[in-house]
Coordinates of C-alpha atoms in Angstrom, one line a residue:
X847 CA -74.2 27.5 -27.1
X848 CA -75.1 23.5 -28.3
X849 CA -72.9 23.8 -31.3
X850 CA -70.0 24.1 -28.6
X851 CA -71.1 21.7 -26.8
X852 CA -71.5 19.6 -29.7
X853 CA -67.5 19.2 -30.7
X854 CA -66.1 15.6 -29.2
X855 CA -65.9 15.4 -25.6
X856 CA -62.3 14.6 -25.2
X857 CA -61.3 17.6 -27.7
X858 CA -64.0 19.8 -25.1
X859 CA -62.1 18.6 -22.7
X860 CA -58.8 19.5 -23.3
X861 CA -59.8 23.0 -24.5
X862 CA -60.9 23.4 -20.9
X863 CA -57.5 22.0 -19.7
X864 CA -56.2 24.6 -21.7
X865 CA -58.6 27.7 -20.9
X866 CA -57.8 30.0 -17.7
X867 CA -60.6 33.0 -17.2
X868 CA -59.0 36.4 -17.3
X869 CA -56.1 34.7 -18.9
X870 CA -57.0 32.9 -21.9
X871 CA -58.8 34.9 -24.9
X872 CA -62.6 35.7 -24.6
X873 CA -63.0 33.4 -27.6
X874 CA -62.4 30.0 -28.2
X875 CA -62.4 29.0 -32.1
X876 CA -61.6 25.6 -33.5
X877 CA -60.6 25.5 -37.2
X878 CA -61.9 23.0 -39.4
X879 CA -59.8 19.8 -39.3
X880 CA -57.0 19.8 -41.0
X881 CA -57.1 23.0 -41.8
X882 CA -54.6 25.2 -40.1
X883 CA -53.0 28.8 -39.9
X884 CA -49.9 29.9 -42.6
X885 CA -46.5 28.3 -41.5
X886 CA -48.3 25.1 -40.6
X887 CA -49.4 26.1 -37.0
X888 CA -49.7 23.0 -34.5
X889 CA -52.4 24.1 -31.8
X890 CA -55.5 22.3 -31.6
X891 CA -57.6 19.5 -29.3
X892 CA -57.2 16.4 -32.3
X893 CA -55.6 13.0 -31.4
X894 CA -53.1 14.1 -34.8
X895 CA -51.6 16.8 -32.2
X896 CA -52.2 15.5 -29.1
X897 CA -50.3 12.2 -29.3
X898 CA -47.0 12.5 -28.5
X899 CA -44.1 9.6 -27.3
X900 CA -43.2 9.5 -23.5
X901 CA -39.9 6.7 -22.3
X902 CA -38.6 6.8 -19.1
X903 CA -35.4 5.2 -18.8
X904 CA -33.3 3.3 -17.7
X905 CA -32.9 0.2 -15.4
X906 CA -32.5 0.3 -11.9
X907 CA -34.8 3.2 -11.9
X908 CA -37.0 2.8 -14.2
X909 CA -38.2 -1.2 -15.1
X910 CA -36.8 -2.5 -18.1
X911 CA -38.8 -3.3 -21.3
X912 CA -42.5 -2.3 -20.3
X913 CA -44.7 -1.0 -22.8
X914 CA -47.7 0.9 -21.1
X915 CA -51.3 0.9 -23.2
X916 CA -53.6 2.7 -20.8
X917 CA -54.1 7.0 -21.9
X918 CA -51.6 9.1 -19.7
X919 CA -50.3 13.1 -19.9
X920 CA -48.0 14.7 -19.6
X921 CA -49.1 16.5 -16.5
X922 CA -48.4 12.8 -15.5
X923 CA -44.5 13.3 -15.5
X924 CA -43.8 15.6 -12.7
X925 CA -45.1 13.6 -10.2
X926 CA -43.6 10.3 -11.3
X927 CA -40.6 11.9 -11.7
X928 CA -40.7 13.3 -7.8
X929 CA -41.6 9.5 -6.7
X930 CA -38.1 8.6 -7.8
X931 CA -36.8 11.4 -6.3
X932 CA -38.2 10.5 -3.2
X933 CA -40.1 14.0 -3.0
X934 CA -43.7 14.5 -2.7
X935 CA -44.7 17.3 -5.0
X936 CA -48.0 17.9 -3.2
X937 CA -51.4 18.3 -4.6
X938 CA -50.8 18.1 -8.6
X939 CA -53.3 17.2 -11.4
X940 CA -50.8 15.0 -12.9
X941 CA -51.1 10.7 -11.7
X942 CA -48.6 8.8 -10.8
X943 CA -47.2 6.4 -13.1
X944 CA -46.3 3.1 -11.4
X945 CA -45.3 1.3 -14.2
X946 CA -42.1 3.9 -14.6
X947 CA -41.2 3.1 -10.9
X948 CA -38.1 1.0 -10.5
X949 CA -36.5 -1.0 -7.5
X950 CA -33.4 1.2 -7.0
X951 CA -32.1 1.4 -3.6
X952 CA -31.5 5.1 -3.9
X953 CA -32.7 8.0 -6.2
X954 CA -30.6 9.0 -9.2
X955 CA -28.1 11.1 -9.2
X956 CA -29.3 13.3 -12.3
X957 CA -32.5 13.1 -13.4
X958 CA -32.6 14.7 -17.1
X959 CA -35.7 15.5 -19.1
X960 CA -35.5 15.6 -23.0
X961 CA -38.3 17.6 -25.2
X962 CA -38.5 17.1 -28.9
X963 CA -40.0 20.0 -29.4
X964 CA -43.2 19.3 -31.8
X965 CA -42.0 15.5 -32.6
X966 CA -45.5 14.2 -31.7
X967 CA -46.1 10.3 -33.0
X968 CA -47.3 11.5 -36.1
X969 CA -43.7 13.5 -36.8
X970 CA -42.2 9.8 -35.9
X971 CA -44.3 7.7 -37.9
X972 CA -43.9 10.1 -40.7
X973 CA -39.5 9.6 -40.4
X974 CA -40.0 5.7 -38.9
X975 CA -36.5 4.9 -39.6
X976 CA -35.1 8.1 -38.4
X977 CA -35.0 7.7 -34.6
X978 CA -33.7 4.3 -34.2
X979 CA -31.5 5.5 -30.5
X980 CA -35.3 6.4 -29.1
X981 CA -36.5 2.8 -30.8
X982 CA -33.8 1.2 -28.8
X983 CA -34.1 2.7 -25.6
X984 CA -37.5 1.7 -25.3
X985 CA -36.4 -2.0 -24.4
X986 CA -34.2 -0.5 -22.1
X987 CA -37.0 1.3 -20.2
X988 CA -41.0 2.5 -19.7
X989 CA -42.6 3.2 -23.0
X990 CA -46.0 4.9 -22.6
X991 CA -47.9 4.0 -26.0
X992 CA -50.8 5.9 -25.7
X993 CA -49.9 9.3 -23.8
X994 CA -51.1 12.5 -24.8
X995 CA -50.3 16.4 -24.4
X996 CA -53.6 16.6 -22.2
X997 CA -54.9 20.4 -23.4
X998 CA -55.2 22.7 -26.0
X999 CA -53.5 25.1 -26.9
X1000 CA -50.9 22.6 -27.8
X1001 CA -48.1 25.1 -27.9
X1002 CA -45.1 25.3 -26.5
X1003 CA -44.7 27.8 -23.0
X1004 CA -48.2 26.1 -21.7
X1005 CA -47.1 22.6 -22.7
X1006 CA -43.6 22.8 -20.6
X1007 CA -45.4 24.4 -18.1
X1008 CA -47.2 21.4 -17.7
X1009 CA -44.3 19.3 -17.9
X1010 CA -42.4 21.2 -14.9
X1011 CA -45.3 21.6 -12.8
X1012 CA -47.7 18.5 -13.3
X1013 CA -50.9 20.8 -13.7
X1014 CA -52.8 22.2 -16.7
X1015 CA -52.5 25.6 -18.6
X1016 CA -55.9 26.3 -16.6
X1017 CA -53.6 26.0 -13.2
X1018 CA -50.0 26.6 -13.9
X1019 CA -51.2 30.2 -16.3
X1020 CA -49.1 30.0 -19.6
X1021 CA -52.1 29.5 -21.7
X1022 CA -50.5 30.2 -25.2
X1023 CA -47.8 32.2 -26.5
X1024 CA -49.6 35.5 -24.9
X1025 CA -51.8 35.9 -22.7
X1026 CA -54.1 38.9 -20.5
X1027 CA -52.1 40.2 -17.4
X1028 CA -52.7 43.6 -15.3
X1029 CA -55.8 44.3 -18.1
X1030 CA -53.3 43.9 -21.4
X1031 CA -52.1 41.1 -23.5
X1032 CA -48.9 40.5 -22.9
X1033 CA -46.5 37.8 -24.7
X1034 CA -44.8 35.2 -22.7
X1035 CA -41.4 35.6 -23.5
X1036 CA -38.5 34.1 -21.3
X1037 CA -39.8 35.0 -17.9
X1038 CA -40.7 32.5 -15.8
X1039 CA -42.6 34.6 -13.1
X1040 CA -45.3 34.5 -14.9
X1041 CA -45.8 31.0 -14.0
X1042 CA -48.8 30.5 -11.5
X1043 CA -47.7 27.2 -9.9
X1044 CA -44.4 25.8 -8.6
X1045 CA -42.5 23.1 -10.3
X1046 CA -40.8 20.3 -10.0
X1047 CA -37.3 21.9 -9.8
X1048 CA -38.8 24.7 -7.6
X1049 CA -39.9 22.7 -5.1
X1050 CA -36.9 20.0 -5.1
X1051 CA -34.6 22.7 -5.3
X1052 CA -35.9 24.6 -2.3
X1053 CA -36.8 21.8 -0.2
X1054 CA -33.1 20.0 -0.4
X1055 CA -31.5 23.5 0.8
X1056 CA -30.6 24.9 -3.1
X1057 CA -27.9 22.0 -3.0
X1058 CA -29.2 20.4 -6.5
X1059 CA -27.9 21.6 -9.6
X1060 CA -30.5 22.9 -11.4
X1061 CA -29.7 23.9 -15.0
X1062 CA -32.2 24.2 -18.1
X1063 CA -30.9 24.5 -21.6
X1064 CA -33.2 25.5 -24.8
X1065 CA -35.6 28.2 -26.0
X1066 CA -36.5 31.6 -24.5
X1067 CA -40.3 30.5 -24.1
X1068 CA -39.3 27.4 -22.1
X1069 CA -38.0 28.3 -19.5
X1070 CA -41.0 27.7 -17.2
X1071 CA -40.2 24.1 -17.4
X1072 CA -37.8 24.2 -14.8
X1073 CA -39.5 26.9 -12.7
X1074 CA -38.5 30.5 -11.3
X1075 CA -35.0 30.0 -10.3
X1076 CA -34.1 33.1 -7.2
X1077 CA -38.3 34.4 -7.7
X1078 CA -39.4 31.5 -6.5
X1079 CA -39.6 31.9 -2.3
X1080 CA -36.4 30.4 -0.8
X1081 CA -34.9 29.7 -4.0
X1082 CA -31.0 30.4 -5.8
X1083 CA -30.4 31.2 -9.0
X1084 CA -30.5 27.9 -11.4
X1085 CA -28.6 28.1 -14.5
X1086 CA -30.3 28.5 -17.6
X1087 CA -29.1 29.3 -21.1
X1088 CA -31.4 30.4 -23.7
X1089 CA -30.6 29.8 -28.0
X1090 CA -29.1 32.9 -29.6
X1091 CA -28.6 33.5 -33.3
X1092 CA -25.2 32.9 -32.4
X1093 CA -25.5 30.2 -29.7
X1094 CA -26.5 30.8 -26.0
X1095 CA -27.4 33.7 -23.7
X1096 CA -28.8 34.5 -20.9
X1097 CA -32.5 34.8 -20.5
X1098 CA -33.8 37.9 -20.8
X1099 CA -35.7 39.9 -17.6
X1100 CA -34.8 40.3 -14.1
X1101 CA -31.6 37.9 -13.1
X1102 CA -33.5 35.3 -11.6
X1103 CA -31.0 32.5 -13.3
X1104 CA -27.0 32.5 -14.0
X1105 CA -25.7 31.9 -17.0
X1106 CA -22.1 30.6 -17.2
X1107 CA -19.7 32.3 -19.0
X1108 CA -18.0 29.0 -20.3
X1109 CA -21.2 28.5 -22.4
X1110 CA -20.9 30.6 -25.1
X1111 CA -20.2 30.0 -28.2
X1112 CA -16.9 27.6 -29.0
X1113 CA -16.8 27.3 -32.5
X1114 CA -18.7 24.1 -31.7
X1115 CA -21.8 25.7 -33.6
X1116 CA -19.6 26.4 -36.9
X1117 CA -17.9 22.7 -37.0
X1118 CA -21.8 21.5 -36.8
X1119 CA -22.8 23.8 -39.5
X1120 CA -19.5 22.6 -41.4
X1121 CA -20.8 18.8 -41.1
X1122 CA -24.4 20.2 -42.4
X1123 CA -22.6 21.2 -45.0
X1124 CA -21.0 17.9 -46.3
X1125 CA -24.2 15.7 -45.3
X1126 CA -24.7 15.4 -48.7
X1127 CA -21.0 14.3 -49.9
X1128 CA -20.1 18.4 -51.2
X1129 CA -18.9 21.1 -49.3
X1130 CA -21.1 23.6 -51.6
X1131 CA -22.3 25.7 -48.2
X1132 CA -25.9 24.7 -48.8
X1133 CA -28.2 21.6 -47.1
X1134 CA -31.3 20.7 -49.2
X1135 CA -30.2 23.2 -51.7
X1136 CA -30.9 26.3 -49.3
X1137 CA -28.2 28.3 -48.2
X1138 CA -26.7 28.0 -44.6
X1139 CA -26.1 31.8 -44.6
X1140 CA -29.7 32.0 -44.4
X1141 CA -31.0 30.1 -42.4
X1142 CA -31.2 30.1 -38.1
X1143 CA -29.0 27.5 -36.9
X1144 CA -31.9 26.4 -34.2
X1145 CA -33.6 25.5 -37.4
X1146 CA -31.0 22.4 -38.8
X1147 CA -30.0 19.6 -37.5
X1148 CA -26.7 21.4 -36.9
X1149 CA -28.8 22.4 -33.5
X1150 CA -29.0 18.8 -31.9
X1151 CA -25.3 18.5 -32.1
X1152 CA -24.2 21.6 -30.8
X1153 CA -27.3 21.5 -28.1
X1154 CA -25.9 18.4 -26.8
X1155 CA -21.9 19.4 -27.0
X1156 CA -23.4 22.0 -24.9
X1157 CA -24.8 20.3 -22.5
X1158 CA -22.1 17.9 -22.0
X1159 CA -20.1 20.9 -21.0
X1160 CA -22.8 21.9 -18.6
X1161 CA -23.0 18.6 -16.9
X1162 CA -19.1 18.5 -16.5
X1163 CA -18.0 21.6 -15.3
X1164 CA -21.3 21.9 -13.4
X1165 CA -20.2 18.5 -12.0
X1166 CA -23.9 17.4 -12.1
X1167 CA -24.1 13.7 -11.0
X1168 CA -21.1 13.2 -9.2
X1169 CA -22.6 12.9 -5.9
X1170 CA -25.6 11.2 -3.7
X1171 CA -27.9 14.7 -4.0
X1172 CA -29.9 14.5 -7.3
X1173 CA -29.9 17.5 -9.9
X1174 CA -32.2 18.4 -12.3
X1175 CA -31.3 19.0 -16.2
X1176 CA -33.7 20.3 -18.6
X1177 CA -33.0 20.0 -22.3
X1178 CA -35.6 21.6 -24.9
X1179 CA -34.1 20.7 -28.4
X1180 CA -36.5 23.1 -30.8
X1181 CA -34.8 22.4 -34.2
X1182 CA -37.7 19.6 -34.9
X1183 CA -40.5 22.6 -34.6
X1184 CA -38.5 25.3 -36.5
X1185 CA -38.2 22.8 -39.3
X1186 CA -41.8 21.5 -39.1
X1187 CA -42.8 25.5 -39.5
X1188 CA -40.4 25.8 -42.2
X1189 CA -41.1 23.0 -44.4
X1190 CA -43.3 20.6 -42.8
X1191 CA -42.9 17.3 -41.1
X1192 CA -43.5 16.0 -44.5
X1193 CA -40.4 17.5 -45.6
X1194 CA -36.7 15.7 -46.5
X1195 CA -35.4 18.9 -44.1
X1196 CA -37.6 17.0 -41.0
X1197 CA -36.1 13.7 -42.3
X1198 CA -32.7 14.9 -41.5
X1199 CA -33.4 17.0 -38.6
X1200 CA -35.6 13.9 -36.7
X1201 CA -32.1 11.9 -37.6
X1202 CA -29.9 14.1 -36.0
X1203 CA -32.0 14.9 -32.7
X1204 CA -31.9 11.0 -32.5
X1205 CA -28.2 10.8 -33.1
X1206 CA -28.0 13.8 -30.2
X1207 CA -29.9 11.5 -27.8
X1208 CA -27.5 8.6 -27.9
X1209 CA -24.6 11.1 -27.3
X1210 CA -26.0 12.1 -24.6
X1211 CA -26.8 8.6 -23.4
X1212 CA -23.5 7.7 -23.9
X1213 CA -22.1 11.1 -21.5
X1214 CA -24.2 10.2 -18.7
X1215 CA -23.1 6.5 -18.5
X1216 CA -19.2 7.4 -18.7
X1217 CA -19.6 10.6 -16.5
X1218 CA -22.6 9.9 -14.0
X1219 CA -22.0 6.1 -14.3
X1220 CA -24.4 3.1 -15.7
X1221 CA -27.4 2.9 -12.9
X1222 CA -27.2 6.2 -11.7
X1223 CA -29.0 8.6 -13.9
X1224 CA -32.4 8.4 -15.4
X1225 CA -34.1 10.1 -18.3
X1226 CA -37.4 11.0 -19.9
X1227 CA -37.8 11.9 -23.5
X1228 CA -40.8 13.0 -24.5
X1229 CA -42.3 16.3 -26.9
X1230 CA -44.3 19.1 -26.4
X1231 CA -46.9 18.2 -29.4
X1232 CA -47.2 16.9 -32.8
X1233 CA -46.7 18.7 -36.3
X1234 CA -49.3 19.8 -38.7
X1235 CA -49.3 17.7 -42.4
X1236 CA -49.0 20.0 -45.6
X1237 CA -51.9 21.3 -47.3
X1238 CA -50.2 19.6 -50.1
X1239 CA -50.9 16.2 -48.4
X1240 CA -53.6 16.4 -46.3
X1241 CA -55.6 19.2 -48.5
X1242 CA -56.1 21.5 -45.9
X1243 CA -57.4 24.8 -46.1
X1244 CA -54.6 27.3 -45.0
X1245 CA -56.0 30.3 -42.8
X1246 CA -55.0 33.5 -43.6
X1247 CA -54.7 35.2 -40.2
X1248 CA -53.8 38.7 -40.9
X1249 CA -56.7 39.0 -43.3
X1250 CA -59.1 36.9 -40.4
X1251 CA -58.1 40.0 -38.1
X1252 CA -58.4 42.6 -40.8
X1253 CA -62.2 40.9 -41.1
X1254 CA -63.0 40.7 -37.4
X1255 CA -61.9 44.9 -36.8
X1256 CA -63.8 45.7 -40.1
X1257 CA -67.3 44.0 -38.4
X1258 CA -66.6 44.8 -35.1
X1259 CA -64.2 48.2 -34.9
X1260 CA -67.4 50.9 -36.7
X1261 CA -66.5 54.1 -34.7
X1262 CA -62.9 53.5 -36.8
X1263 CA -60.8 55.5 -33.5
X1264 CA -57.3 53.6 -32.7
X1265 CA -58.4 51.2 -30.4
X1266 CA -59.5 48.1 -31.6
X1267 CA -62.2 45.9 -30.1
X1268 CA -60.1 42.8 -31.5
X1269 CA -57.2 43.1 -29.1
X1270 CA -55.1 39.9 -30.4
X1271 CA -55.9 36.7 -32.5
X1272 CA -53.9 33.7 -32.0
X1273 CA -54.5 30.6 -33.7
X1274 CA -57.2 28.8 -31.5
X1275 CA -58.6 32.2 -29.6
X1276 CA -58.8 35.9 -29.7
X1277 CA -58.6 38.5 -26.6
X1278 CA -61.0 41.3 -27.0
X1279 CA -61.4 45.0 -25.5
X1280 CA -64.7 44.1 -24.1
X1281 CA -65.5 47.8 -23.4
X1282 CA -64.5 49.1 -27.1
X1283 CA -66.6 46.1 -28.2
X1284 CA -69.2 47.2 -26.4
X1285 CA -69.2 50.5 -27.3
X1286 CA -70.3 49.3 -30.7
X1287 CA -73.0 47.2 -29.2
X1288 CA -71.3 43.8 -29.6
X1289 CA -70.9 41.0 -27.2
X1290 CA -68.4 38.0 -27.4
X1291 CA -70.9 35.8 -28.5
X1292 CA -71.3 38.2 -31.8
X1293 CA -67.7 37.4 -32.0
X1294 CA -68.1 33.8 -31.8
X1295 CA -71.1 33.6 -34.1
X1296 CA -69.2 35.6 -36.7
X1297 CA -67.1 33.2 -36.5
X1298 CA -69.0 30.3 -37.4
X1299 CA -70.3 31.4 -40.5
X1300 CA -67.0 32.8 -41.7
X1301 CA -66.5 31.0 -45.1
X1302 CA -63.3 30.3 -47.1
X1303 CA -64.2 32.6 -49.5
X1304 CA -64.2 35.4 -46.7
X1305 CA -61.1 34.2 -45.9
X1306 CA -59.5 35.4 -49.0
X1307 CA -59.4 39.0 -50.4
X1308 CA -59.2 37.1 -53.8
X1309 CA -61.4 34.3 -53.8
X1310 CA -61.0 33.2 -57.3
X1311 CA -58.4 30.6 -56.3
X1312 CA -61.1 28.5 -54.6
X1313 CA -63.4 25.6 -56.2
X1314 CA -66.5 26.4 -56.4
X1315 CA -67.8 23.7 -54.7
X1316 CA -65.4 24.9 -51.2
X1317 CA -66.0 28.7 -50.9
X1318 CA -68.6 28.7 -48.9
X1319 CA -67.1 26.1 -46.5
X1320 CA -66.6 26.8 -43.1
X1321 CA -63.3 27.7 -41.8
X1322 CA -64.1 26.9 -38.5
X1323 CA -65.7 23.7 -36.4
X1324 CA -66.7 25.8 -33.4
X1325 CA -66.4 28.8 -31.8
X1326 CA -67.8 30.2 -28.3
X1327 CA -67.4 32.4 -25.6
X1328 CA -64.8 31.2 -23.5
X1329 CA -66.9 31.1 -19.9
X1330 CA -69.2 28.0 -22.0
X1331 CA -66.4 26.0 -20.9
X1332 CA -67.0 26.4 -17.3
X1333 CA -70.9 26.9 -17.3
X1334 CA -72.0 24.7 -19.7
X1335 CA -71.6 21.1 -21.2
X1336 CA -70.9 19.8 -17.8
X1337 CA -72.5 16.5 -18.8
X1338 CA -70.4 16.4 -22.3
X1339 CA -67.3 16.8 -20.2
X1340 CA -68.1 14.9 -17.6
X1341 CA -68.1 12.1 -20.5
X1342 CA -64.8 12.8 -22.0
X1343 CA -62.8 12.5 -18.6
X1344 CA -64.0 8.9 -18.3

């Protein structure tokens, strides 16, 4: 297995971060940089992904105009964020971070955590003059300029995951948007049992008597960031309210969370749509020359405003703040990663959409100082990973993933009976049927070194599109047995944690 071993340490590394036996998929495949799956998919161990912005704010909590250079993760923020608590979290993967330690007398009163979902540096840099609250906060707080997510997958359930409980995929469980449970692949969804680790909130909540306010507001798959709500041992049910085509609802599953009635839709969601509208000086019901009436709201910048009128509501009637115990609030804004899917982060749509998350931020800035009061709230911003360039600007080959499975059941599925030997393929790994594979006389390793010399041109039922000169280009870097990560390269890995 040396051509696995061969791949940079620090992208070795993360894949590890990110791989859970008997969870994750029997095969671990990286696609040839920057080549990526059809609706620009973001998942993958390079810095492009990886780097992402991390601010704590603001002042007496958190020091005042300190820019950090050394690497961090994100599996750093759960921990710093129980130090100003005054909480010890317990044995966590995640390091303090001193420099986001103020001198306050006393811990906040609300401690909020903002993801933009997929705004990674590269999404920032892309829209520099797009985010100008975040630019201005930074003076106003801890500004980590060099922190990363810290595994691959870099998608979103395992990435909040790590954010709520300061550990790795490989601890906390959520490895990628499915994953193997009870013998069968399973997709994540909105239930946060399947978490393997406490979090933050869990722990706090439980601890403190249930007396925080607890309350997480953004998409079905992330609601692991704040933790189990009434499955966790000792705990209540936390509010949570998960986007819906037509605003909010409860998440899905067992009732392990409340949802407030008072939180559904206001009309709030149609006067944002109604500003969409006009952002370009005409009421003509289109932004960017597509069609409101088709498009999701979650994927405008309509979604920041009406996220954040939500959550104003939320911390009012919730009265979060108002007295000495600290609560928790959770904020995933997702309209960033629909557009990015949509369109691309190159895209005017990402332009607008990066604008009016920003815009969103500095609302809410402004709600916590007049309802929580100045010096008694704190906030971290950060995002879950970065967003994939178009092929048109980067020139990457775009993987074709239904015909990739077609090709891996045609090699590997000969007997032809219903059950396939290729049980799922995601984007950086595939989960196998290991006894129908073996049936057939295949191991995963036959899987993985298919892999490796699958071409463009195989990639294509109709290859004459390609240049000549790329057909028979690899698709992918690397590709192994998933178990290579635990047995072997120990030295290569070794070298990349250093």
């Amino acid at each position: 297995m040396a051509w696995a071993c061969r791949l940079p340490a620090d992208q070795l590394l993360r894949i590890r971060e990110g791989y859970r036996p008997g969870r994750s998929g029997e095969v671990q495949f990286v696609p040839r940089q920057p080549g990526y799956f059809g609706e620009h998919s973001h998942s993958g161990p390079w810095a492009y992904l990886q780097r992402v912005p991390l601010l704590f704010v603001r002042p007496p909590h958190v020091p005042e105009g300190v820019t950090v250079r050394r690497p961090v993760r994100l599996a750093d923020v759960a921990p710093t964020l129980a130090r100003s608590l005054r909480f010890d979290l317990g044995d966590v993967d995640g390091r303090l971070l001193p420099e986001a330690i103020g001198r306050a007398a006393e811990p906040p009163r609300i401690v909020v955590t903002v993801v933009w979902d997929a705004a990674g540096m590269n999404v920032l840099r892309e829209h520099p003059t797009a985010w100008p609250t975040l630019r201005s906060l930074r003076s106003r707080g801890t500004w980590f300029a060099r922190a990363t997510v810290g595994s691959s997958p870099s998608v979103s359930p395992a990435i909040h995951g790590t954010l709520g409980t300061g550990m790795p995929p490989a601890e906390h469980g959520l490895v990628d948007m499915v994953f193997r449970e009870g013998g069968e692949v399973v997709e994540v969804r909105d239930d946060p049992r399947h978490l393997l680790a406490p979090t933050l909130a869990d722990r706090f909540d439980v601890i403190r008597g249930n007396r925080p306010i607890v309350a997480l507001l953004g998409h079905p798959l992330m609601v692991g960031l704040a933790g189990r709500g009434s499955a966790f041992p000792g705990g209540d049910r936390d509010l949570a309210l998960v986007e819906a085509p037509d605003g909010w609802r409860a998440p899905g599953g067992p009732p392990v969370f409340r949802f407030p009635r008072y939180a559904s839709s206001d009309g709030g969601l149609d006067a944002a749509f109604g500003r969409l509208d006009r952002l370009d000086g005409e009421a003509d019901g289109a932004w960017r020359g597509e069609p409101l009436n088709d498009l999701p709201p979650n994927g405008t910048p309509a979604w920041a405003e009406f996220h954040t009128r939500t959550a104003t509501r939320v911390i009012r009637r919730e009265r979060m703040g108002e007295d000495p115990m600290p609560d928790l609030l959770f904020l995933n804004y997702n309209q960033i990663n629909e557009v990015g899917h949509r369109w691309s982060m190159n895209s005017g749509q990402m332009a607008d959409t990066v604008r009016s998350t920003d815009r969103a931020l500095g609302n809410l800035v402004g709600i916590l100082d007049r309802h929580v009061g100045r010096g008694r709230w704190m906030l971290v911003v950060t995002a879950d990973h970065g967003s994939t360039p178009d092929a048109s600007v980067s020139g990457a080959f775009v993987i074709d993933q239904a015909e990739l499975t077609r090709d891996l059941r045609n090699a590997f599925d000969h007997d032809r009976d219903s059950r396939s030997a290729i049980a799922q393929v995601r984007v950086t790994q595939l989960w196998l049927d290991r006894a129908e594979l073996a049936e057939g006389g295949f191991r995963p390793l036959d899987v993985a070194w298919f892999l490796t010399r699958y071409t463009r041109a195989d990639n294509r039922a109709t290859p004459n599109g390609l240049m000549p000169t790329t057909r028979d280009e690899p698709v992918f870097t690397s590709a192994f047995p998933g178990p290579v990560l635990r047995e072997g390269c120990g030295e290569h890995l070794r070298d990349g944690a250093r």
